[in-house]
Coordinates of C-alpha atoms in Angstrom, one line a residue:
Chain A
M1 CA 78.6 76.5 102.9
D2 CA 80.9 75.2 105.9
T3 CA 81.9 76.7 109.3
S4 CA 83.0 73.3 110.9
K5 CA 86.9 74.9 110.8
P6 CA 87.1 78.3 112.0
A7 CA 90.3 79.7 112.8
I8 CA 90.1 81.6 115.8
F9 CA 92.0 85.1 116.2
V10 CA 94.6 85.0 119.1
N11 CA 97.7 87.0 120.1
G12 CA 100.4 85.9 122.7
G13 CA 98.0 86.4 125.6
L14 CA 95.0 84.2 123.9
L15 CA 96.6 81.3 122.5
P16 CA 97.3 79.2 125.7
M17 CA 93.5 79.3 125.6
H18 CA 93.0 77.4 122.4
V19 CA 95.9 74.9 122.4
R20 CA 95.0 72.1 120.0
K21 CA 92.8 74.2 118.3
R22 CA 92.7 76.0 115.0
V23 CA 94.0 79.3 115.3
R24 CA 95.3 82.4 113.2
T25 CA 97.4 85.3 114.0
V26 CA 99.8 88.0 112.8
V27 CA 103.5 88.1 114.3
Q28 CA 106.3 89.9 113.1
V29 CA 109.5 88.1 112.0
I30 CA 112.0 88.2 114.4
G31 CA 114.3 85.5 113.6
S32 CA 114.5 82.0 113.1
D33 CA 115.6 79.0 115.3
R34 CA 116.0 75.3 114.6
G35 CA 113.6 75.4 111.7
A36 CA 110.7 77.7 113.2
V37 CA 110.0 81.1 112.5
I38 CA 110.2 83.2 115.9
G39 CA 107.9 86.0 115.7
K40 CA 106.7 88.8 118.0
S41 CA 102.8 88.9 118.5
T42 CA 101.0 91.6 118.5
D43 CA 101.1 92.1 122.3
D44 CA 104.9 91.7 122.2
Q45 CA 105.0 88.1 123.1
Q46 CA 107.6 85.7 121.4
L47 CA 106.1 83.0 119.6
S48 CA 107.5 80.0 117.5
V49 CA 105.7 79.1 114.0
K50 CA 106.5 75.8 112.6
G51 CA 106.1 74.4 109.4
T52 CA 107.0 75.2 106.0
P53 CA 107.2 78.9 105.2
P54 CA 106.2 79.7 101.4
S55 CA 109.5 79.7 98.9
V56 CA 109.0 83.6 98.7
P57 CA 111.0 85.5 101.2
L58 CA 109.0 86.5 104.3
T59 CA 108.0 90.2 104.7
N60 CA 108.1 91.8 108.3
F61 CA 104.7 90.7 109.2
V62 CA 103.3 87.8 108.6
E63 CA 100.0 86.1 109.2
V64 CA 99.7 82.4 110.1
I65 CA 97.1 80.0 110.2
G66 CA 97.4 76.5 111.8
I67 CA 96.9 74.6 114.8
A68 CA 98.5 75.8 118.1
D69 CA 100.5 72.6 119.3
S70 CA 101.9 74.7 123.0
E71 CA 100.9 77.8 124.6
K72 CA 103.7 79.5 122.8
S73 CA 103.6 77.5 119.5
I74 CA 101.8 76.9 116.1
Q75 CA 102.2 74.1 113.6
A76 CA 101.1 76.7 110.4
E77 CA 99.6 75.4 107.5
I78 CA 99.1 78.8 105.5
W79 CA 101.5 81.6 105.9
T80 CA 100.4 84.9 104.3
N81 CA 102.7 87.9 103.9
F82 CA 101.2 90.8 105.4
G83 CA 103.9 93.6 104.5
D84 CA 106.2 95.6 106.2
T85 CA 104.0 97.3 108.0
F86 CA 100.8 96.6 110.1
D87 CA 98.4 98.1 112.7
T88 CA 99.3 95.8 115.4
Y89 CA 97.1 97.7 118.2
S90 CA 94.0 97.6 116.2
Y91 CA 94.5 93.8 115.3
N92 CA 95.5 93.5 119.3
Q93 CA 92.1 94.9 119.8
L94 CA 90.3 92.6 117.2
C95 CA 91.8 89.5 118.9
Q96 CA 90.3 90.5 122.0
L97 CA 87.0 91.4 120.8
A98 CA 87.0 88.3 118.6
N99 CA 87.3 86.2 122.0
G100 CA 85.2 88.3 123.9
E101 CA 81.6 89.9 123.6
C102 CA 81.7 89.1 119.6
Q103 CA 82.8 85.6 119.4
L104 CA 79.6 84.6 118.1
L105 CA 80.4 86.3 114.7
F106 CA 83.6 84.3 114.5
L107 CA 82.8 80.8 116.1
Chain B
M1 CA 72.6 104.9 75.8
F2 CA 73.0 108.5 77.4
S3 CA 70.6 110.8 75.1
S4 CA 70.9 114.5 75.8
T5 CA 67.7 115.1 76.5
Q6 CA 66.9 112.6 78.9
F7 CA 68.8 110.3 81.7
D8 CA 67.3 108.2 83.6
V9 CA 69.7 107.7 86.4
T10 CA 67.5 105.2 88.1
S11 CA 67.5 103.1 84.8
A12 CA 70.8 103.8 83.6
F13 CA 72.6 102.4 87.0
S14 CA 70.0 100.0 88.4
G15 CA 71.9 97.2 86.7
G16 CA 75.0 97.8 88.6
G17 CA 73.6 97.1 91.9
F18 CA 75.2 99.7 93.2
M19 CA 72.5 102.0 93.7
P20 CA 70.5 101.6 97.3
S21 CA 67.4 100.1 97.3
Q22 CA 64.9 103.0 96.5
S23 CA 61.6 100.8 96.0
T24 CA 61.7 99.2 99.2
Q25 CA 61.8 101.9 101.4
L26 CA 59.7 101.6 104.3
T27 CA 58.3 104.4 106.0
D28 CA 58.2 104.4 109.9
S29 CA 55.1 105.7 110.5
A30 CA 54.2 103.5 113.5
P31 CA 57.6 103.0 114.9
S32 CA 58.1 99.1 116.2
P33 CA 61.1 98.0 117.1
A34 CA 60.3 94.5 116.5
K35 CA 60.5 94.4 112.6
S36 CA 63.3 94.7 110.4
R37 CA 64.7 98.1 109.6
D38 CA 65.2 99.4 105.6
S39 CA 67.7 97.2 103.4
Q40 CA 71.2 98.5 104.1
G41 CA 73.3 98.8 101.2
L42 CA 76.4 96.9 101.6
V43 CA 76.5 95.0 105.2
P44 CA 80.1 93.8 106.1
A45 CA 79.6 90.0 107.7
T46 CA 81.5 87.1 108.4
V47 CA 80.5 83.7 106.9
K48 CA 79.6 82.6 110.4
Q49 CA 77.0 85.5 110.8
I50 CA 75.8 84.6 106.9
S51 CA 75.6 80.8 107.6
Q52 CA 73.4 81.9 111.0
A53 CA 71.3 84.3 108.9
S54 CA 67.4 83.9 109.0
H55 CA 65.4 84.3 105.7
S56 CA 63.3 87.5 105.4
G57 CA 59.7 87.2 105.6
D58 CA 58.4 84.8 103.1
E59 CA 60.7 86.0 100.4
K60 CA 63.3 83.3 100.0
S61 CA 65.7 86.2 98.3
S62 CA 66.9 88.1 101.2
F63 CA 68.2 87.6 104.6
V64 CA 68.2 89.1 108.0
I65 CA 71.3 89.6 110.2
D66 CA 70.9 91.2 113.6
G67 CA 67.4 92.0 112.3
V68 CA 67.9 93.9 109.4
D69 CA 67.6 93.0 105.6
V70 CA 70.4 92.3 104.2
T71 CA 70.9 91.4 100.3
N72 CA 74.2 92.8 99.2
V73 CA 77.2 92.1 101.5
T74 CA 81.0 92.3 101.6
V75 CA 83.5 89.6 102.9
V76 CA 87.3 89.8 103.0
G77 CA 88.8 86.4 102.5
M78 CA 90.9 84.0 101.3
V79 CA 90.0 82.4 97.6
F80 CA 90.2 78.5 97.3
D81 CA 89.2 76.2 94.2
K82 CA 88.8 79.1 91.7
A83 CA 86.9 77.3 88.6
E84 CA 87.0 79.1 85.5
K85 CA 83.8 78.7 83.2
V86 CA 83.1 80.3 80.0
T87 CA 80.2 82.5 81.3
D88 CA 81.5 82.5 85.1
V89 CA 84.1 81.8 87.5
G90 CA 83.4 80.2 90.6
F91 CA 85.7 80.1 93.7
I92 CA 85.3 79.6 97.7
V93 CA 86.2 82.3 99.9
D94 CA 87.3 81.3 103.4
D95 CA 87.4 84.1 105.8
G96 CA 88.4 82.0 108.9
T97 CA 85.0 82.0 110.2
G98 CA 83.8 79.5 107.4
R99 CA 83.7 78.9 103.7
I100 CA 81.3 80.1 101.4
G101 CA 81.0 79.3 97.8
C102 CA 80.9 82.3 95.4
R103 CA 80.0 82.9 91.7
R104 CA 80.9 85.7 89.2
W105 CA 79.4 86.2 86.1
V106 CA 81.9 87.1 83.2
N107 CA 79.8 89.1 80.9
E108 CA 82.3 91.9 80.3
N109 CA 86.3 92.3 79.6
F110 CA 86.2 94.3 82.8
D111 CA 84.6 91.0 84.8
T112 CA 87.3 88.7 83.1
T113 CA 90.0 90.6 83.5
E114 CA 89.4 91.3 87.0
M115 CA 88.8 87.7 87.4
Q116 CA 91.9 86.8 85.9
N117 CA 94.4 88.7 88.5
I118 CA 92.9 86.7 91.5
Q119 CA 94.5 83.1 92.6
D120 CA 94.0 80.7 94.9
G121 CA 95.4 81.5 98.3
M122 CA 94.9 85.3 97.7
Y123 CA 93.1 87.7 99.9
V124 CA 90.2 89.3 98.3
R125 CA 87.5 91.9 99.1
I126 CA 84.5 90.5 97.5
N127 CA 81.1 92.5 97.4
G128 CA 77.8 90.5 96.3
H129 CA 74.5 89.7 96.1
L130 CA 73.5 87.2 99.3
R131 CA 71.4 84.3 97.9
S132 CA 70.0 80.9 98.4
F133 CA 70.4 78.2 95.6
H134 CA 68.8 74.9 96.4
G135 CA 68.9 75.4 100.1
V136 CA 72.9 76.5 99.8
R137 CA 73.7 80.1 100.6
Q138 CA 76.5 81.8 97.9
L139 CA 77.1 84.6 96.9
L140 CA 76.9 86.6 93.7
A141 CA 80.1 88.3 93.4
F142 CA 79.9 91.9 91.5
S143 CA 83.5 93.0 92.7
V144 CA 86.5 90.8 93.5
R145 CA 89.3 92.7 94.6
P146 CA 92.6 91.5 95.7
V147 CA 93.7 92.8 98.9
T148 CA 96.9 94.5 99.1
N149 CA 97.2 96.6 102.3
F150 CA 96.7 94.1 105.0
D151 CA 95.0 96.5 107.5
E152 CA 91.8 95.7 105.5
V153 CA 91.6 92.6 107.0
T154 CA 91.6 94.1 110.4
F155 CA 89.5 96.6 109.4
H156 CA 86.8 94.6 108.0
F157 CA 86.5 92.4 111.0
I158 CA 86.1 95.3 113.2
D159 CA 83.6 96.8 110.6
C160 CA 81.6 93.4 111.1
I161 CA 81.7 94.0 114.9
H162 CA 80.7 97.7 114.6
T163 CA 77.6 97.4 112.2
H164 CA 76.4 93.9 114.4
L165 CA 76.6 96.0 117.5
Q166 CA 74.6 99.2 115.8
N167 CA 72.4 96.3 114.8
S168 CA 71.6 93.9 117.5
K169 CA 69.2 94.4 120.5
L170 CA 72.1 93.2 122.7
Q171 CA 73.4 96.5 123.8
L172 CA 71.1 96.7 126.9
Q173 CA 73.3 93.7 128.9
G174 CA 76.1 94.1 127.1
G175 CA 76.6 98.1 126.6
A176 CA 78.8 98.6 129.9
S177 CA 81.3 95.8 129.2
I178 CA 81.8 96.4 125.5
Q179 CA 82.7 99.8 126.1
S180 CA 86.0 98.7 127.8
H181 CA 87.0 96.8 124.8
M182 CA 86.2 99.1 122.2
V183 CA 88.8 99.9 119.8
E184 CA 88.3 103.4 118.7
S185 CA 86.1 105.8 121.1
S186 CA 84.3 107.3 118.1
V187 CA 82.9 103.9 117.7
N188 CA 80.8 104.5 121.2
T189 CA 79.1 107.6 119.9
P190 CA 75.4 106.6 119.3
V191 CA 74.8 107.0 115.5
R192 CA 70.9 107.6 115.1
S193 CA 69.8 109.9 118.0
G194 CA 71.1 113.2 118.0
S195 CA 69.9 114.5 121.3
N196 CA 72.1 111.8 123.3
G197 CA 75.2 114.0 123.1
N198 CA 73.3 116.4 125.8
Q199 CA 71.3 114.0 127.5
T200 CA 72.5 113.8 131.5
S201 CA 71.7 110.0 132.9
T202 CA 72.3 108.6 136.1
S203 CA 72.6 105.3 134.3
I204 CA 76.0 103.9 132.7
Q205 CA 73.9 101.5 130.2
L206 CA 72.1 105.0 129.2
S207 CA 74.9 107.0 128.4
K208 CA 76.0 104.7 125.3
Q209 CA 72.7 103.5 124.0
Y210 CA 71.8 103.3 120.0
S211 CA 68.3 104.5 119.9
V212 CA 65.9 102.6 117.3
D213 CA 63.3 103.8 114.7
G214 CA 63.2 107.5 116.5
L215 CA 62.7 106.1 120.0
K216 CA 64.7 108.1 122.9
D217 CA 67.0 105.6 124.3
C218 CA 64.9 105.8 127.9
D219 CA 61.4 105.2 125.8
Q220 CA 63.0 102.2 124.1
L221 CA 64.7 100.7 127.8
V222 CA 61.3 101.2 129.2
L223 CA 59.2 99.4 125.9
E224 CA 62.0 96.6 126.1
Y225 CA 61.5 95.9 129.7
L226 CA 57.6 95.7 129.3
Q227 CA 57.7 93.8 126.4
Q228 CA 60.2 91.0 128.3
S229 CA 57.9 91.2 131.0
S230 CA 54.7 90.8 128.9
S231 CA 56.3 87.7 127.2
M232 CA 56.9 86.4 130.8
G233 CA 53.0 86.4 131.2
Q234 CA 52.9 88.9 133.8
E235 CA 49.0 89.5 133.2
K236 CA 48.7 93.0 135.8
G237 CA 51.5 94.7 134.0
T238 CA 54.4 96.5 135.3
H239 CA 54.2 98.9 138.0
I240 CA 56.3 101.9 137.3
D241 CA 58.4 101.7 140.8
E242 CA 59.7 98.4 139.3
L243 CA 60.7 100.4 136.0
C244 CA 62.1 102.9 138.1
Q245 CA 63.8 100.3 140.2
Q246 CA 65.2 97.9 137.5
L247 CA 66.3 100.5 135.0
R248 CA 67.7 102.8 137.2
L249 CA 66.4 105.9 135.5
P250 CA 65.1 108.7 137.6
M251 CA 61.0 108.8 138.2
E252 CA 60.6 111.8 135.8
K253 CA 62.1 110.2 132.9
I254 CA 60.0 107.2 133.5
K255 CA 56.5 108.7 133.3
G256 CA 57.9 110.6 130.5
S257 CA 58.8 107.5 128.5
I258 CA 55.6 106.4 129.7
R259 CA 53.7 109.3 127.9
S260 CA 55.5 109.0 125.1
L261 CA 55.1 105.2 124.5
E262 CA 51.5 105.2 125.4
D263 CA 50.7 108.3 122.8
E264 CA 52.7 105.9 120.2
G265 CA 50.2 102.9 120.9
L266 CA 53.1 101.0 122.0
I267 CA 51.8 100.1 126.0
Y268 CA 49.0 101.1 127.7
S269 CA 47.9 101.1 131.4
T270 CA 46.3 98.0 133.4
I271 CA 44.7 98.0 136.4
D272 CA 45.6 101.5 137.4
E273 CA 47.7 104.7 136.2
F274 CA 50.8 102.8 137.4
H275 CA 50.7 99.3 136.0
Y276 CA 51.4 99.2 132.0
K277 CA 51.9 96.4 129.8
A278 CA 53.4 96.6 126.1
T279 CA 51.0 95.9 123.2

């Protein structure tokens, strides 16, 4: 068992609290800019996702796991297509719970 | 296998591990919130929770999470290092809170077919038996299914939180603040006690309490306060006025709880009829 490298659930508002840490988030792909994918977080903020996307085309929603390298960007190691529809409201609430009262279940 | 004269459901299905454990039901003749409750069927858990689970009593075969005996868990995470062998398939599952080793015995075609569809990097839902092997915790999976609708990932973690909140004893302090963050209002409804819907209370904490082992919420609060005071070494017990003040409950309710708890043998009076201690 290994719990040494957790990935913290974040949205746009929580990302600044975890700069230089391993995070995970789901974004809605809205475009790309200079090699980085621009995504809208589940709390409607714009985030930049750097790294090498997978060879398959990205779906509307993508989960990225990686290191937060600034308050608005993530260096993604793992990209997972989450499909064209996704419940962003519930995911956003989960981010708040996982960083708040229930963080002991995650970190 | 299925004779027309006798069909013993228990023995026919007991190998699959899907039936809730019947033989280990504990009857609650003397309600005691301190003891673990009955084994639950399939408990949603994060790998972090599994790593922090303690062993249940002297038996090394079952674990305790949030005061509840747990043998079967459900986990959602990503597969890594899948290794197929003749009799079993081993892999690691990483759910973002940690990584745990898993093993799936492949005895029948169904098992083999199911595991062939699983690849590294895939999100899966694993239902399995939690066990410790040479001190290392692992999952003996009996079901490994790819996630196709990714709302299932969100759902699983919310399910873990929901189950944790139901089972843990931390509601007393955390109840008021957690409510404002709840995803759905239905999560707030107390599950066990049927009378809570009609209970009028003067305290915010009381209105969303989860009752344990049939005790009413007020009784539970009084009992826990007295247990805490006992553990802090208060020899002469706690005065009922202090209970009234600290728990912010009306005196009639406190007195009613004192009476029921005394009848159950969970508390006793000490220097006079106003001071009580937990047994």
